Amino acid sequence: MSFLYPSFLFGLLAVSVPVAIHLFNFRRTRRVFFTNVALLKTVQTETKSFRRLKHYLILLFRSLFVICLVLAFAQPFLPSKSKLGLSRKGLTSLYLDNSYSMQNELNEKRYLDIATSKLDQLLGLFRNATSLQLVTNDFSSQEQTVGTADALRDRVTTVRFAHTPRTLPDVYRRQLNLLASHNPTGPNQLFWFSDFQKSTTGDLSRLKIDTTNRLFLVPLETQPTKNVFVDSVWLSTPFIRELQNNTLNVRVRNSGDESVRNLPIKLFIDQTQVSTASVTLPGKGAATATLNFNVTQKGFRRGRITFEDYPITFDNEYYFVIQASPSIRVLHLFDQKSEANYVENVYGNDSLFVRRSFNAQNVDVGQLKTADLVVLEGVNQVNGTLRSELERFVRQGGSLVIIPPTTPDAATWSPFFAGLGVGGLQTQASPLPPQQPLSAPNRQNPFFRDIFEQTNQQGIENLPNAVPVWQWRVVGERLLTLRNGTPYLTQSRTGGSTAGQVYIFASPLNVEYGNVAQHALFVPIMYKIAAQSVRPQRTAYSFDDNTIEVPVSNASPNAVYKLVRDKLEIIPVQRVNGQQLLMELPKSNQLNDGQQLASGYYELQLNGKTEKLLAFNHGNRESQMEFYKPDELRRIFANQPNVEIFDSIQDDDFVEELRQQNLGTNLWKYFVIAALMFLLAEVAVIRFMKG
C-alpha cells in the first residue's frame, strides 16, 4: 500500500491524545461512608472490572477513529499494475480531436460524441484536481489555462467541429507550452482522444515525448467505410460565354474501401439545378463526371456540386465561382499593318474582345498592365522601355503574338527573342524563296481541339501558302509548319509555370507573303490564341492553403481588402505584388469569439465595394478514410516506454480499466467508512455499556 500524501501520516501522533486521557485521569475521588459495606464491595468489584473493559474499548475505538481518519487524508492506494502509472499531483492535459473526420459513425454514434462521453468519464478520476487542461483543434486562448474537472465538463459540451486540422506534433507543442508555464519539471500526463487519421496526424515517427511526461493514446475503433469527396473541378474551355453550351468536369474520389454505385452528382448555378450525372466509384477509386450547362448573364456565377454520402457529410458539397463572358483585352501594337487590317478585324467584330491599337513607337507602356494579349505586327525594332515592359508582361502571365515586319533586322530582334527564351534567330536574305504550302496541323494537339469543329473539311484540305522571313530555334510547340519542316507558327512558355505564352509567326500577313490571313484557319487560330491568353479561372480555394493569390486590377500597395460572408468580416494578412493579391487565411485560433470559417462564397471587398466573388472549401485531407490502428501506434512508439496505447475506447469499463492499471486502487474511502464505524462504535459503547 502506498500513500498519495504521506506527509499526513504525521497526524498519527494525534493517537497520543486519547491514550493520554486514558492513562491520566485527573478527576479527584471522594470517600463515601456506608453502614453495611458487604454488598458494596461486591458491586464495586464487578463495576471496576466492567468499567475497565469499557474504558479500554473507548480508547481502542477512539484510537482507531483517529488512525483511519489520518490514513484517509493521506489517501492510501494499492499501486497500479502498469509501471507507467498516472500522477495525481501533476498537470493533466486532455486533447479532444474535433476535426471533421470525427463525423464518422460507429453503431450510429459519431466518433466525436463517443470520445466526448469517455472524456467526461475520465474527468471523474480527476474530480478533485485543479490543474486540468482541454485542448481542441480550435487552439483558442481559453485552452491556455487550467481548471477543474467541472469547468472542463462545461467546455466539453460546447465543442464543435473545427475547420482547421492540426497535426499531433502541433498538438504536443501546444500542450508543452502550458506544461512549461505551470509544471515544467513534471510529472504530467497527456491524453489524446482521436481517430488518428493518417492524412492529418503528421509524422509520428519523429515525435519524441519528454520522459517527464506520460502520454496516453486513446484511439477510436475505426471501421472501413466509404467516403466520396470532390477532388477537383475544371472547365473544358478557358472562359464561359453566356447562352452557349459549356462543360464542367468534376473529378470525385472514394477514399473508403466500400464501392459506391450510381452516385448522382448534381450541379447548381445560382441556386438552380442545371445538370446532373451519375458515377460509380470502386473502393479507393475515382471517376470524372461531365456536366453541361449554360448561363444567361455575364459576371460571377455561384456554382455548387452536391451529392448524398453518409456518414461523412462535411465534404458532400463543393462550392466554386465562374465568371461568364470575361472581356479579353487585346493590345495591338504596329509599325507596318497589313493592307486589310486583319488583326483589327479579327478582334473588332466580337463583343468578347476589347481591342486597342497603337503605333508601337508612340504607345504608353502602362497600357500593358491592363492587357491579356499583346499583338506586335510589323514592328521594326523593340528596345528600350517597350522591350523591358514586354518581357515583364510575359513573365507575369501575359500572352504575346509576334508578326514580323517585311524586312526584319536580326541584330535588333535577337536580344528581344533571347529575353523571351527564344534563340537562334535568322532572317531570310533577298530575294525571298517562293511560297510553300503549310503542312496539315496535328489534330491531336490540344491547341486545335476546338478549331477543327469551326472549320470545314475543304478549308483544311486546301492549306495556305507562306513565305517565311525569319527562322528561329523552336523551344515549345510547333503549331504550324511548312512542308519542308520550317516552323511557321510556334507556341512557347519560358520562365516557369506562371509565365505567359509567346506565339511567333514566320511571315507577315501581307498577301505577297502568303494567304494565311485569308484562310479559314486564321480566324479560329487567332481566337484560340486570345482565349488562351485569359488567365485560367481559379474556381475555388481551400482553407488548407496557407496563402492564396487572387488577381486584382489597379491595386494600390496600401489597399486593405476584406473577406465578407453574411455578417462575418475578416481582414486577413495581405500584401499586393504587382497584379496579385496575396492573402494568408486565418486559422481557428486567429478568429474572434463566435467567428467560424465555413465553406461557401466570400466577397472580396475594397472600400465597401465587391471586387470579386471567391469560393472556399474544406481541404481533402480530412476526407481520407485511413486511420492508425492500436498495433500500428505501438510499433511507432515502441521505444518510448512513457507512451501507452489503449485498444478500445468503446468498452464500458474503459475508465475503470484505466484507473486500475494506471492509478491503482484507491483506499481512502474505505478508511473514511472505517473511521465513521469506529466513531459509531464508541458512541454505542458509551450509550449502552452501563455498569
JSON list of N, CA, C and O in Angstrom, two decimals, residues 80-131:
[
{"chain": "A", "resi": 80, "resn": "SER", "atom": "N", "xyz": [-0.57, 0.65, -9.09]},
{"chain": "A", "resi": 80, "resn": "SER", "atom": "CA", "xyz": [-1.14, 0.15, -10.34]},
{"chain": "A", "resi": 80, "resn": "SER", "atom": "C", "xyz": [-0.30, -0.99, -10.88]},
{"chain": "A", "resi": 80, "resn": "SER", "atom": "O", "xyz": [0.88, -1.15, -10.55]},
{"chain": "A", "resi": 81, "resn": "LYS", "atom": "N", "xyz": [-0.92, -1.75, -11.76]},
{"chain": "A", "resi": 81, "resn": "LYS", "atom": "CA", "xyz": [-0.21, -2.83, -12.42]},
{"chain": "A", "resi": 81, "resn": "LYS", "atom": "C", "xyz": [0.80, -2.30, -13.43]},
{"chain": "A", "resi": 81, "resn": "LYS", "atom": "O", "xyz": [1.81, -2.93, -13.70]},
{"chain": "A", "resi": 82, "resn": "SER", "atom": "N", "xyz": [0.49, -1.16, -14.01]},
{"chain": "A", "resi": 82, "resn": "SER", "atom": "CA", "xyz": [1.37, -0.58, -15.03]},
{"chain": "A", "resi": 82, "resn": "SER", "atom": "C", "xyz": [2.52, 0.18, -14.38]},
{"chain": "A", "resi": 82, "resn": "SER", "atom": "O", "xyz": [2.34, 0.88, -13.40]},
{"chain": "A", "resi": 83, "resn": "LYS", "atom": "N", "xyz": [3.69, 0.04, -14.96]},
{"chain": "A", "resi": 83, "resn": "LYS", "atom": "CA", "xyz": [4.84, 0.80, -14.47]},
{"chain": "A", "resi": 83, "resn": "LYS", "atom": "C", "xyz": [4.73, 2.28, -14.85]},
{"chain": "A", "resi": 83, "resn": "LYS", "atom": "O", "xyz": [5.36, 3.12, -14.26]},
{"chain": "A", "resi": 84, "resn": "LEU", "atom": "N", "xyz": [3.91, 2.55, -15.91]},
{"chain": "A", "resi": 84, "resn": "LEU", "atom": "CA", "xyz": [3.77, 3.92, -16.36]},
{"chain": "A", "resi": 84, "resn": "LEU", "atom": "C", "xyz": [3.00, 4.74, -15.33]},
{"chain": "A", "resi": 84, "resn": "LEU", "atom": "O", "xyz": [3.48, 5.74, -14.82]},
{"chain": "A", "resi": 85, "resn": "GLY", "atom": "N", "xyz": [1.81, 4.29, -15.02]},
{"chain": "A", "resi": 85, "resn": "GLY", "atom": "CA", "xyz": [1.02, 4.93, -13.98]},
{"chain": "A", "resi": 85, "resn": "GLY", "atom": "C", "xyz": [0.61, 6.34, -14.32]},
{"chain": "A", "resi": 85, "resn": "GLY", "atom": "O", "xyz": [0.90, 6.88, -15.37]},
{"chain": "A", "resi": 86, "resn": "LEU", "atom": "N", "xyz": [-0.10, 6.94, -13.40]},
{"chain": "A", "resi": 86, "resn": "LEU", "atom": "CA", "xyz": [-0.54, 8.31, -13.51]},
{"chain": "A", "resi": 86, "resn": "LEU", "atom": "C", "xyz": [-0.14, 9.06, -12.26]},
{"chain": "A", "resi": 86, "resn": "LEU", "atom": "O", "xyz": [0.00, 8.47, -11.19]},
{"chain": "A", "resi": 87, "resn": "SER", "atom": "N", "xyz": [0.00, 10.36, -12.42]},
{"chain": "A", "resi": 87, "resn": "SER", "atom": "CA", "xyz": [0.32, 11.19, -11.27]},
{"chain": "A", "resi": 87, "resn": "SER", "atom": "C", "xyz": [-0.89, 12.03, -10.92]},
{"chain": "A", "resi": 87, "resn": "SER", "atom": "O", "xyz": [-1.45, 12.72, -11.78]},
{"chain": "A", "resi": 88, "resn": "ARG", "atom": "N", "xyz": [-1.32, 11.95, -9.68]},
{"chain": "A", "resi": 88, "resn": "ARG", "atom": "CA", "xyz": [-2.46, 12.76, -9.24]},
{"chain": "A", "resi": 88, "resn": "ARG", "atom": "C", "xyz": [-2.02, 14.18, -8.90]},
{"chain": "A", "resi": 88, "resn": "ARG", "atom": "O", "xyz": [-2.86, 15.04, -8.72]},
{"chain": "A", "resi": 89, "resn": "LYS", "atom": "N", "xyz": [-0.72, 14.39, -8.79]},
{"chain": "A", "resi": 89, "resn": "LYS", "atom": "CA", "xyz": [-0.24, 15.71, -8.40]},
{"chain": "A", "resi": 89, "resn": "LYS", "atom": "C", "xyz": [0.04, 16.59, -9.61]},
{"chain": "A", "resi": 89, "resn": "LYS", "atom": "O", "xyz": [-0.09, 17.80, -9.55]},
{"chain": "A", "resi": 90, "resn": "GLY", "atom": "N", "xyz": [0.47, 15.97, -10.75]},
{"chain": "A", "resi": 90, "resn": "GLY", "atom": "CA", "xyz": [0.90, 16.77, -11.89]},
{"chain": "A", "resi": 90, "resn": "GLY", "atom": "C", "xyz": [-0.27, 17.35, -12.67]},
{"chain": "A", "resi": 90, "resn": "GLY", "atom": "O", "xyz": [-1.44, 17.19, -12.34]},
{"chain": "A", "resi": 91, "resn": "LEU", "atom": "N", "xyz": [0.10, 18.03, -13.75]},
{"chain": "A", "resi": 91, "resn": "LEU", "atom": "CA", "xyz": [-0.90, 18.64, -14.62]},
{"chain": "A", "resi": 91, "resn": "LEU", "atom": "C", "xyz": [-1.40, 17.60, -15.62]},
{"chain": "A", "resi": 91, "resn": "LEU", "atom": "O", "xyz": [-0.62, 16.79, -16.13]},
{"chain": "A", "resi": 92, "resn": "THR", "atom": "N", "xyz": [-2.67, 17.64, -15.90]},
{"chain": "A", "resi": 92, "resn": "THR", "atom": "CA", "xyz": [-3.29, 16.70, -16.85]},
{"chain": "A", "resi": 92, "resn": "THR", "atom": "C", "xyz": [-3.83, 17.49, -18.03]},
{"chain": "A", "resi": 92, "resn": "THR", "atom": "O", "xyz": [-4.68, 18.37, -17.87]},
{"chain": "A", "resi": 93, "resn": "SER", "atom": "N", "xyz": [-3.31, 17.19, -19.23]},
{"chain": "A", "resi": 93, "resn": "SER", "atom": "CA", "xyz": [-3.74, 17.88, -20.45]},
{"chain": "A", "resi": 93, "resn": "SER", "atom": "C", "xyz": [-4.48, 16.88, -21.33]},
{"chain": "A", "resi": 93, "resn": "SER", "atom": "O", "xyz": [-3.96, 15.81, -21.65]},
{"chain": "A", "resi": 94, "resn": "LEU", "atom": "N", "xyz": [-5.69, 17.24, -21.72]},
{"chain": "A", "resi": 94, "resn": "LEU", "atom": "CA", "xyz": [-6.56, 16.37, -22.49]},
{"chain": "A", "resi": 94, "resn": "LEU", "atom": "C", "xyz": [-6.78, 16.97, -23.87]},
{"chain": "A", "resi": 94, "resn": "LEU", "atom": "O", "xyz": [-7.25, 18.11, -23.99]},
{"chain": "A", "resi": 95, "resn": "TYR", "atom": "N", "xyz": [-6.45, 16.21, -24.92]},
{"chain": "A", "resi": 95, "resn": "TYR", "atom": "CA", "xyz": [-6.68, 16.66, -26.29]},
{"chain": "A", "resi": 95, "resn": "TYR", "atom": "C", "xyz": [-7.87, 15.92, -26.87]},
{"chain": "A", "resi": 95, "resn": "TYR", "atom": "O", "xyz": [-7.90, 14.68, -26.89]},
{"chain": "A", "resi": 96, "resn": "LEU", "atom": "N", "xyz": [-8.86, 16.68, -27.32]},
{"chain": "A", "resi": 96, "resn": "LEU", "atom": "CA", "xyz": [-10.06, 16.12, -27.96]},
{"chain": "A", "resi": 96, "resn": "LEU", "atom": "C", "xyz": [-10.04, 16.51, -29.43]},
{"chain": "A", "resi": 96, "resn": "LEU", "atom": "O", "xyz": [-10.14, 17.69, -29.77]},
{"chain": "A", "resi": 97, "resn": "ASP", "atom": "N", "xyz": [-9.90, 15.53, -30.28]},
{"chain": "A", "resi": 97, "resn": "ASP", "atom": "CA", "xyz": [-9.87, 15.76, -31.73]},
{"chain": "A", "resi": 97, "resn": "ASP", "atom": "C", "xyz": [-11.28, 16.10, -32.21]},
{"chain": "A", "resi": 97, "resn": "ASP", "atom": "O", "xyz": [-12.18, 15.26, -32.15]},
{"chain": "A", "resi": 98, "resn": "ASN", "atom": "N", "xyz": [-11.47, 17.32, -32.66]},
{"chain": "A", "resi": 98, "resn": "ASN", "atom": "CA", "xyz": [-12.78, 17.73, -33.19]},
{"chain": "A", "resi": 98, "resn": "ASN", "atom": "C", "xyz": [-12.70, 18.09, -34.67]},
{"chain": "A", "resi": 98, "resn": "ASN", "atom": "O", "xyz": [-13.37, 18.99, -35.14]},
{"chain": "A", "resi": 99, "resn": "SER", "atom": "N", "xyz": [-11.83, 17.37, -35.39]},
{"chain": "A", "resi": 99, "resn": "SER", "atom": "CA", "xyz": [-11.74, 17.57, -36.83]},
{"chain": "A", "resi": 99, "resn": "SER", "atom": "C", "xyz": [-12.96, 16.95, -37.51]},
{"chain": "A", "resi": 99, "resn": "SER", "atom": "O", "xyz": [-13.71, 16.18, -36.92]},
{"chain": "A", "resi": 100, "resn": "TYR", "atom": "N", "xyz": [-13.12, 17.28, -38.79]},
{"chain": "A", "resi": 100, "resn": "TYR", "atom": "CA", "xyz": [-14.33, 16.84, -39.50]},
{"chain": "A", "resi": 100, "resn": "TYR", "atom": "C", "xyz": [-14.36, 15.33, -39.71]},
{"chain": "A", "resi": 100, "resn": "TYR", "atom": "O", "xyz": [-15.44, 14.76, -39.91]},
{"chain": "A", "resi": 101, "resn": "SER", "atom": "N", "xyz": [-13.23, 14.66, -39.68]},
{"chain": "A", "resi": 101, "resn": "SER", "atom": "CA", "xyz": [-13.25, 13.20, -39.82]},
{"chain": "A", "resi": 101, "resn": "SER", "atom": "C", "xyz": [-13.93, 12.53, -38.64]},
{"chain": "A", "resi": 101, "resn": "SER", "atom": "O", "xyz": [-14.35, 11.37, -38.74]},
{"chain": "A", "resi": 102, "resn": "MET", "atom": "N", "xyz": [-14.07, 13.26, -37.52]},
{"chain": "A", "resi": 102, "resn": "MET", "atom": "CA", "xyz": [-14.75, 12.70, -36.36]},
{"chain": "A", "resi": 102, "resn": "MET", "atom": "C", "xyz": [-16.27, 12.69, -36.55]},
{"chain": "A", "resi": 102, "resn": "MET", "atom": "O", "xyz": [-17.01, 12.34, -35.64]},
{"chain": "A", "resi": 103, "resn": "GLN", "atom": "N", "xyz": [-16.74, 13.09, -37.73]},
{"chain": "A", "resi": 103, "resn": "GLN", "atom": "CA", "xyz": [-18.15, 12.89, -38.07]},
{"chain": "A", "resi": 103, "resn": "GLN", "atom": "C", "xyz": [-18.46, 11.44, -38.34]},
{"chain": "A", "resi": 103, "resn": "GLN", "atom": "O", "xyz": [-19.65, 11.05, -38.37]},
{"chain": "A", "resi": 104, "resn": "ASN", "atom": "N", "xyz": [-17.44, 10.63, -38.58]},
{"chain": "A", "resi": 104, "resn": "ASN", "atom": "CA", "xyz": [-17.67, 9.22, -38.85]},
{"chain": "A", "resi": 104, "resn": "ASN", "atom": "C", "xyz": [-18.46, 8.59, -37.72]},
{"chain": "A", "resi": 104, "resn": "ASN", "atom": "O", "xyz": [-18.42, 9.06, -36.58]},
{"chain": "A", "resi": 105, "resn": "GLU", "atom": "N", "xyz": [-19.16, 7.50, -38.01]},
{"chain": "A", "resi": 105, "resn": "GLU", "atom": "CA", "xyz": [-20.06, 6.91, -37.04]},
{"chain": "A", "resi": 105, "resn": "GLU", "atom": "C", "xyz": [-19.69, 5.45, -36.77]},
{"chain": "A", "resi": 105, "resn": "GLU", "atom": "O", "xyz": [-19.18, 4.75, -37.64]},
{"chain": "A", "resi": 106, "resn": "LEU", "atom": "N", "xyz": [-19.99, 5.05, -35.55]},
{"chain": "A", "resi": 106, "resn": "LEU", "atom": "CA", "xyz": [-19.85, 3.65, -35.13]},
{"chain": "A", "resi": 106, "resn": "LEU", "atom": "C", "xyz": [-21.07, 3.33, -34.29]},
{"chain": "A", "resi": 106, "resn": "LEU", "atom": "O", "xyz": [-21.33, 3.99, -33.28]},
{"chain": "A", "resi": 107, "resn": "ASN", "atom": "N", "xyz": [-21.83, 2.34, -34.74]},
{"chain": "A", "resi": 107, "resn": "ASN", "atom": "CA", "xyz": [-23.08, 1.97, -34.06]},
{"chain": "A", "resi": 107, "resn": "ASN", "atom": "C", "xyz": [-24.00, 3.18, -33.92]},
{"chain": "A", "resi": 107, "resn": "ASN", "atom": "O", "xyz": [-24.59, 3.43, -32.86]},
{"chain": "A", "resi": 108, "resn": "GLU", "atom": "N", "xyz": [-24.08, 3.96, -35.03]},
{"chain": "A", "resi": 108, "resn": "GLU", "atom": "CA", "xyz": [-24.97, 5.12, -35.12]},
{"chain": "A", "resi": 108, "resn": "GLU", "atom": "C", "xyz": [-24.60, 6.22, -34.12]},
{"chain": "A", "resi": 108, "resn": "GLU", "atom": "O", "xyz": [-25.43, 7.06, -33.78]},
{"chain": "A", "resi": 109, "resn": "LYS", "atom": "N", "xyz": [-23.38, 6.24, -33.66]},
{"chain": "A", "resi": 109, "resn": "LYS", "atom": "CA", "xyz": [-22.89, 7.31, -32.80]},
{"chain": "A", "resi": 109, "resn": "LYS", "atom": "C", "xyz": [-21.65, 7.91, -33.44]},
{"chain": "A", "resi": 109, "resn": "LYS", "atom": "O", "xyz": [-20.75, 7.19, -33.88]},
{"chain": "A", "resi": 110, "resn": "ARG", "atom": "N", "xyz": [-21.60, 9.22, -33.49]},
{"chain": "A", "resi": 110, "resn": "ARG", "atom": "CA", "xyz": [-20.45, 9.89, -34.08]},
{"chain": "A", "resi": 110, "resn": "ARG", "atom": "C", "xyz": [-19.21, 9.70, -33.21]},
{"chain": "A", "resi": 110, "resn": "ARG", "atom": "O", "xyz": [-19.30, 9.62, -31.98]},
{"chain": "A", "resi": 111, "resn": "TYR", "atom": "N", "xyz": [-18.06, 9.65, -33.88]},
{"chain": "A", "resi": 111, "resn": "TYR", "atom": "CA", "xyz": [-16.80, 9.50, -33.15]},
{"chain": "A", "resi": 111, "resn": "TYR", "atom": "C", "xyz": [-16.63, 10.60, -32.10]},
{"chain": "A", "resi": 111, "resn": "TYR", "atom": "O", "xyz": [-16.17, 10.35, -30.99]},
{"chain": "A", "resi": 112, "resn": "LEU", "atom": "N", "xyz": [-16.98, 11.83, -32.47]},
{"chain": "A", "resi": 112, "resn": "LEU", "atom": "CA", "xyz": [-16.82, 12.93, -31.52]},
{"chain": "A", "resi": 112, "resn": "LEU", "atom": "C", "xyz": [-17.67, 12.73, -30.29]},
{"chain": "A", "resi": 112, "resn": "LEU", "atom": "O", "xyz": [-17.23, 13.00, -29.16]},
{"chain": "A", "resi": 113, "resn": "ASP", "atom": "N", "xyz": [-18.89, 12.24, -30.46]},
{"chain": "A", "resi": 113, "resn": "ASP", "atom": "CA", "xyz": [-19.77, 12.00, -29.31]},
{"chain": "A", "resi": 113, "resn": "ASP", "atom": "C", "xyz": [-19.22, 10.88, -28.42]},
{"chain": "A", "resi": 113, "resn": "ASP", "atom": "O", "xyz": [-19.30, 10.95, -27.19]},
{"chain": "A", "resi": 114, "resn": "ILE", "atom": "N", "xyz": [-18.67, 9.84, -29.05]},
{"chain": "A", "resi": 114, "resn": "ILE", "atom": "CA", "xyz": [-18.09, 8.74, -28.28]},
{"chain": "A", "resi": 114, "resn": "ILE", "atom": "C", "xyz": [-16.90, 9.23, -27.47]},
{"chain": "A", "resi": 114, "resn": "ILE", "atom": "O", "xyz": [-16.77, 8.96, -26.27]},
{"chain": "A", "resi": 115, "resn": "ALA", "atom": "N", "xyz": [-16.01, 9.97, -28.13]},
{"chain": "A", "resi": 115, "resn": "ALA", "atom": "CA", "xyz": [-14.83, 10.49, -27.43]},
{"chain": "A", "resi": 115, "resn": "ALA", "atom": "C", "xyz": [-15.23, 11.45, -26.32]},
{"chain": "A", "resi": 115, "resn": "ALA", "atom": "O", "xyz": [-14.62, 11.46, -25.24]},
{"chain": "A", "resi": 116, "resn": "THR", "atom": "N", "xyz": [-16.25, 12.27, -26.56]},
{"chain": "A", "resi": 116, "resn": "THR", "atom": "CA", "xyz": [-16.69, 13.22, -25.55]},
{"chain": "A", "resi": 116, "resn": "THR", "atom": "C", "xyz": [-17.22, 12.52, -24.31]},
{"chain": "A", "resi": 116, "resn": "THR", "atom": "O", "xyz": [-16.92, 12.91, -23.18]},
{"chain": "A", "resi": 117, "resn": "SER", "atom": "N", "xyz": [-18.01, 11.47, -24.51]},
{"chain": "A", "resi": 117, "resn": "SER", "atom": "CA", "xyz": [-18.57, 10.75, -23.36]},
{"chain": "A", "resi": 117, "resn": "SER", "atom": "C", "xyz": [-17.47, 10.07, -22.55]},
{"chain": "A", "resi": 117, "resn": "SER", "atom": "O", "xyz": [-17.51, 10.07, -21.31]},
{"chain": "A", "resi": 118, "resn": "LYS", "atom": "N", "xyz": [-16.48, 9.49, -23.22]},
{"chain": "A", "resi": 118, "resn": "LYS", "atom": "CA", "xyz": [-15.40, 8.83, -22.49]},
{"chain": "A", "resi": 118, "resn": "LYS", "atom": "C", "xyz": [-14.51, 9.85, -21.78]},
{"chain": "A", "resi": 118, "resn": "LYS", "atom": "O", "xyz": [-14.02, 9.60, -20.67]},
{"chain": "A", "resi": 119, "resn": "LEU", "atom": "N", "xyz": [-14.31, 11.00, -22.40]},
{"chain": "A", "resi": 119, "resn": "LEU", "atom": "CA", "xyz": [-13.54, 12.05, -21.74]},
{"chain": "A", "resi": 119, "resn": "LEU", "atom": "C", "xyz": [-14.26, 12.54, -20.50]},
{"chain": "A", "resi": 119, "resn": "LEU", "atom": "O", "xyz": [-13.63, 12.81, -19.47]},
{"chain": "A", "resi": 120, "resn": "ASP", "atom": "N", "xyz": [-15.58, 12.63, -20.57]},
{"chain": "A", "resi": 120, "resn": "ASP", "atom": "CA", "xyz": [-16.35, 13.04, -19.41]},
{"chain": "A", "resi": 120, "resn": "ASP", "atom": "C", "xyz": [-16.19, 12.03, -18.27]},
{"chain": "A", "resi": 120, "resn": "ASP", "atom": "O", "xyz": [-16.08, 12.40, -17.10]},
{"chain": "A", "resi": 121, "resn": "GLN", "atom": "N", "xyz": [-16.19, 10.74, -18.62]},
{"chain": "A", "resi": 121, "resn": "GLN", "atom": "CA", "xyz": [-15.98, 9.72, -17.59]},
{"chain": "A", "resi": 121, "resn": "GLN", "atom": "C", "xyz": [-14.57, 9.81, -17.01]},
{"chain": "A", "resi": 121, "resn": "GLN", "atom": "O", "xyz": [-14.38, 9.63, -15.80]},
{"chain": "A", "resi": 122, "resn": "LEU", "atom": "N", "xyz": [-13.60, 10.11, -17.87]},
{"chain": "A", "resi": 122, "resn": "LEU", "atom": "CA", "xyz": [-12.23, 10.21, -17.39]},
{"chain": "A", "resi": 122, "resn": "LEU", "atom": "C", "xyz": [-12.07, 11.35, -16.40]},
{"chain": "A", "resi": 122, "resn": "LEU", "atom": "O", "xyz": [-11.30, 11.26, -15.44]},
{"chain": "A", "resi": 123, "resn": "LEU", "atom": "N", "xyz": [-12.82, 12.43, -16.62]},
{"chain": "A", "resi": 123, "resn": "LEU", "atom": "CA", "xyz": [-12.73, 13.56, -15.70]},
{"chain": "A", "resi": 123, "resn": "LEU", "atom": "C", "xyz": [-13.18, 13.17, -14.30]},
{"chain": "A", "resi": 123, "resn": "LEU", "atom": "O", "xyz": [-12.80, 13.82, -13.32]},
{"chain": "A", "resi": 124, "resn": "GLY", "atom": "N", "xyz": [-13.98, 12.10, -14.20]},
{"chain": "A", "resi": 124, "resn": "GLY", "atom": "CA", "xyz": [-14.37, 11.63, -12.87]},
{"chain": "A", "resi": 124, "resn": "GLY", "atom": "C", "xyz": [-13.20, 11.14, -12.06]},
{"chain": "A", "resi": 124, "resn": "GLY", "atom": "O", "xyz": [-13.23, 11.17, -10.82]},
{"chain": "A", "resi": 125, "resn": "LEU", "atom": "N", "xyz": [-12.14, 10.67, -12.72]},
{"chain": "A", "resi": 125, "resn": "LEU", "atom": "CA", "xyz": [-10.95, 10.23, -11.99]},
{"chain": "A", "resi": 125, "resn": "LEU", "atom": "C", "xyz": [-10.17, 11.41, -11.43]},
{"chain": "A", "resi": 125, "resn": "LEU", "atom": "O", "xyz": [-9.35, 11.24, -10.52]},
{"chain": "A", "resi": 126, "resn": "PHE", "atom": "N", "xyz": [-10.39, 12.60, -11.98]},
{"chain": "A", "resi": 126, "resn": "PHE", "atom": "CA", "xyz": [-9.65, 13.78, -11.55]},
{"chain": "A", "resi": 126, "resn": "PHE", "atom": "C", "xyz": [-10.61, 14.85, -11.01]},
{"chain": "A", "resi": 126, "resn": "PHE", "atom": "O", "xyz": [-10.39, 16.04, -11.17]},
{"chain": "A", "resi": 127, "resn": "ARG", "atom": "N", "xyz": [-11.68, 14.38, -10.35]},
{"chain": "A", "resi": 127, "resn": "ARG", "atom": "CA", "xyz": [-12.70, 15.34, -9.91]},
{"chain": "A", "resi": 127, "resn": "ARG", "atom": "C", "xyz": [-12.17, 16.29, -8.84]},
{"chain": "A", "resi": 127, "resn": "ARG", "atom": "O", "xyz": [-12.71, 17.38, -8.67]},
{"chain": "A", "resi": 128, "resn": "ASN", "atom": "N", "xyz": [-11.15, 15.90, -8.12]},
{"chain": "A", "resi": 128, "resn": "ASN", "atom": "CA", "xyz": [-10.59, 16.78, -7.09]},
{"chain": "A", "resi": 128, "resn": "ASN", "atom": "C", "xyz": [-9.40, 17.59, -7.60]},
{"chain": "A", "resi": 128, "resn": "ASN", "atom": "O", "xyz": [-8.86, 18.41, -6.86]},
{"chain": "A", "resi": 129, "resn": "ALA", "atom": "N", "xyz": [-8.99, 17.33, -8.84]},
{"chain": "A", "resi": 129, "resn": "ALA", "atom": "CA", "xyz": [-7.82, 18.02, -9.38]},
{"chain": "A", "resi": 129, "resn": "ALA", "atom": "C", "xyz": [-8.20, 19.43, -9.84]},
{"chain": "A", "resi": 129, "resn": "ALA", "atom": "O", "xyz": [-9.34, 19.68, -10.26]},
{"chain": "A", "resi": 130, "resn": "THR", "atom": "N", "xyz": [-7.27, 20.34, -9.77]},
{"chain": "A", "resi": 130, "resn": "THR", "atom": "CA", "xyz": [-7.49, 21.72, -10.21]},
{"chain": "A", "resi": 130, "resn": "THR", "atom": "C", "xyz": [-6.58, 22.12, -11.37]},
{"chain": "A", "resi": 130, "resn": "THR", "atom": "O", "xyz": [-6.69, 23.23, -11.86]},
{"chain": "A", "resi": 131, "resn": "SER", "atom": "N", "xyz": [-5.69, 21.22, -11.80]},
{"chain": "A", "resi": 131, "resn": "SER", "atom": "CA", "xyz": [-4.75, 21.52, -12.88]},
{"chain": "A", "resi": 131, "resn": "SER", "atom": "C", "xyz": [-5.07, 20.65, -14.09]},
{"chain": "A", "resi": 131, "resn": "SER", "atom": "O", "xyz": [-4.35, 19.72, -14.44]}
]
